[in-house]
PDB file of C-alpha atoms in Angstrom:
ATOM      1  CA  MET B   1     206.192 199.709  81.323  1.00 43.00           C
ATOM      2  CA  LEU B   2     209.456 198.500  82.861  1.00 43.00           C
ATOM      3  CA  GLU B   3     209.243 196.827  86.266  1.00 49.00           C
ATOM      4  CA  LEU B   4     211.857 198.546  88.440  1.00 48.00           C
ATOM      5  CA  ASN B   5     213.862 196.741  91.097  1.00 53.00           C
ATOM      6  CA  ASN B   6     212.150 197.522  94.390  1.00 53.00           C
ATOM      7  CA  ASP B   7     214.822 196.091  96.710  1.00 49.00           C
ATOM      8  CA  ASN B   8     216.306 199.515  97.384  1.00 49.00           C
ATOM      9  CA  TRP B   9     213.247 201.662  98.010  1.00 55.00           C
ATOM     10  CA  ALA B  10     212.329 202.581 101.536  1.00 69.00           C
ATOM     11  CA  PHE B  11     208.877 201.402 102.473  1.00 84.00           C
ATOM     12  CA  TYR B  12     207.868 201.575 106.124  1.00 87.00           C
ATOM     13  CA  ALA B  13     204.707 200.074 107.576  1.00 88.00           C
ATOM     14  CA  ASP B  14     202.848 201.094 110.718  1.00 90.00           C
ATOM     15  CA  GLU B  15     200.551 198.081 110.480  1.00 86.00           C
ATOM     16  CA  GLU B  16     198.819 198.783 113.793  1.00 90.00           C
ATOM     17  CA  ASN B  17     197.499 202.078 112.393  1.00 90.00           C
ATOM     18  CA  SER B  18     197.239 200.927 108.731  1.00 93.00           C
ATOM     19  CA  VAL B  19     199.642 203.662 107.616  1.00 94.00           C
ATOM     20  CA  TYR B  20     202.469 203.151 105.124  1.00 93.00           C
ATOM     21  CA  TYR B  21     205.362 205.521 104.432  1.00 93.00           C
ATOM     22  CA  ILE B  22     207.513 205.886 101.321  1.00 93.00           C
ATOM     23  CA  ASP B  23     210.915 207.582 101.560  1.00 92.00           C
ATOM     24  CA  PHE B  24     211.468 209.328  98.214  1.00 91.00           C
ATOM     25  CA  GLU B  25     215.117 210.038  99.037  1.00 88.00           C
ATOM     26  CA  SER B  26     215.968 206.326  99.011  1.00 86.00           C
ATOM     27  CA  LEU B  27     214.566 205.824  95.500  1.00 86.00           C
ATOM     28  CA  SER B  28     216.870 205.746  92.493  1.00 82.00           C
ATOM     29  CA  VAL B  29     214.198 207.354  90.271  1.00 86.00           C
ATOM     30  CA  ASN B  30     211.986 210.436  90.349  1.00 90.00           C
ATOM     31  CA  LEU B  31     208.337 209.494  90.754  1.00 94.00           C
ATOM     32  CA  SER B  32     205.527 210.863  88.622  1.00 97.00           C
ATOM     33  CA  ASP B  33     202.578 209.418  90.566  1.00 98.00           C
ATOM     34  CA  ILE B  34     201.505 206.998  93.270  1.00 97.00           C
ATOM     35  CA  SER B  35     198.419 204.818  93.066  1.00 98.00           C
ATOM     36  CA  VAL B  36     196.730 202.229  95.267  1.00 98.00           C
ATOM     37  CA  ARG B  37     194.737 199.408  93.664  1.00 97.00           C
ATOM     38  CA  ARG B  38     192.573 196.708  95.121  1.00 97.00           C
ATOM     39  CA  LYS B  39     193.475 193.196  93.993  1.00 94.00           C
ATOM     40  CA  ASP B  40     190.498 193.327  91.582  1.00 95.00           C
ATOM     41  CA  GLY B  41     192.242 196.220  89.782  1.00 93.00           C
ATOM     42  CA  ASP B  42     189.989 199.014  91.099  1.00 97.00           C
ATOM     43  CA  VAL B  43     192.055 202.189  91.675  1.00 98.00           C
ATOM     44  CA  VAL B  44     191.093 203.591  95.093  1.00 98.00           C
ATOM     45  CA  PHE B  45     193.752 206.326  95.258  1.00 98.00           C
ATOM     46  CA  LYS B  46     195.990 208.174  92.823  1.00 98.00           C
ATOM     47  CA  GLU B  47     198.093 211.306  93.240  1.00 98.00           C
ATOM     48  CA  ASP B  48     200.646 213.099  91.077  1.00 98.00           C
ATOM     49  CA  VAL B  49     203.859 213.512  93.081  1.00 98.00           C
ATOM     50  CA  PHE B  50     206.306 214.828  90.484  1.00 96.00           C
ATOM     51  CA  GLU B  51     206.320 218.306  92.073  1.00 97.00           C
ATOM     52  CA  LEU B  52     207.164 217.016  95.569  1.00 97.00           C
ATOM     53  CA  PRO B  53     210.735 217.416  96.904  1.00 96.00           C
ATOM     54  CA  VAL B  54     213.093 214.431  96.537  1.00 91.00           C
ATOM     55  CA  ASN B  55     213.424 214.189 100.346  1.00 94.00           C
ATOM     56  CA  THR B  56     209.673 213.690 100.889  1.00 95.00           C
ATOM     57  CA  ILE B  57     208.347 211.043 103.273  1.00 95.00           C
ATOM     58  CA  TYR B  58     204.997 210.178 101.684  1.00 96.00           C
ATOM     59  CA  GLU B  59     202.201 208.808 103.881  1.00 97.00           C
ATOM     60  CA  ILE B  60     199.332 206.579 102.743  1.00 96.00           C
ATOM     61  CA  ASP B  61     196.568 205.969 105.307  1.00 97.00           C
ATOM     62  CA  PHE B  62     194.741 202.752 104.419  1.00 96.00           C
ATOM     63  CA  LYS B  63     191.963 203.186 107.013  1.00 94.00           C
ATOM     64  CA  GLN B  64     189.929 205.061 104.389  1.00 94.00           C
ATOM     65  CA  PHE B  65     190.041 202.043 102.019  1.00 95.00           C
ATOM     66  CA  GLY B  66     188.983 199.273 104.428  1.00 93.00           C
ATOM     67  CA  THR B  67     190.338 195.767 104.880  1.00 94.00           C
ATOM     68  CA  GLY B  68     191.682 193.762 101.975  1.00 95.00           C
ATOM     69  CA  GLN B  69     194.617 193.183  99.643  1.00 96.00           C
ATOM     70  CA  TYR B  70     196.134 196.180  97.846  1.00 96.00           C
ATOM     71  CA  ASP B  71     198.991 197.018  95.505  1.00 94.00           C
ATOM     72  CA  ILE B  72     200.887 200.279  95.911  1.00 94.00           C
ATOM     73  CA  GLU B  73     202.308 201.441  92.575  1.00 94.00           C
ATOM     74  CA  LEU B  74     205.095 203.991  92.406  1.00 93.00           C
ATOM     75  CA  ARG B  75     205.323 205.203  88.825  1.00 94.00           C
ATOM     76  CA  SER B  76     208.265 206.964  87.251  1.00 92.00           C
ATOM     77  CA  PHE B  77     208.691 207.999  83.639  1.00 90.00           C
ATOM     78  CA  THR B  78     210.726 204.834  82.985  1.00 89.00           C
ATOM     79  CA  GLY B  79     208.920 202.158  84.979  1.00 89.00           C
ATOM     80  CA  VAL B  80     206.844 201.125  87.959  1.00 90.00           C
ATOM     81  CA  ILE B  81     207.567 199.722  91.422  1.00 88.00           C
ATOM     82  CA  ARG B  82     204.827 197.620  93.013  1.00 89.00           C
ATOM     83  CA  ARG B  83     204.387 196.506  96.591  1.00 90.00           C
ATOM     84  CA  SER B  84     201.510 194.358  97.852  1.00 90.00           C
ATOM     85  CA  VAL B  85     200.016 195.071 101.274  1.00 91.00           C
ATOM     86  CA  SER B  86     197.348 193.393 103.362  1.00 92.00           C
ATOM     87  CA  ILE B  87     195.078 195.504 105.573  1.00 92.00           C
ATOM     88  CA  ARG B  88     193.247 193.781 108.424  1.00 89.00           C
TER      89      ARG B  88
END
């Protein structure tokens, strides 16, 4: 799968509350799904988002996953955007 340039996607972190936001409107692609993986590769969250409006602000609450290193993967039909996050 093609690795998409992630310089232009809007990713906002509320690190105090372990909540991350993704602004779909700032993306240059339509997403098919979002997943969160631990660094060991274990998928802890996955949701299909293709049906959501293009102006969605998507919220991921990491409190349910616990502390650690994670990768957020935004998948489109042409590639994937990854962002690493650290939850303390």
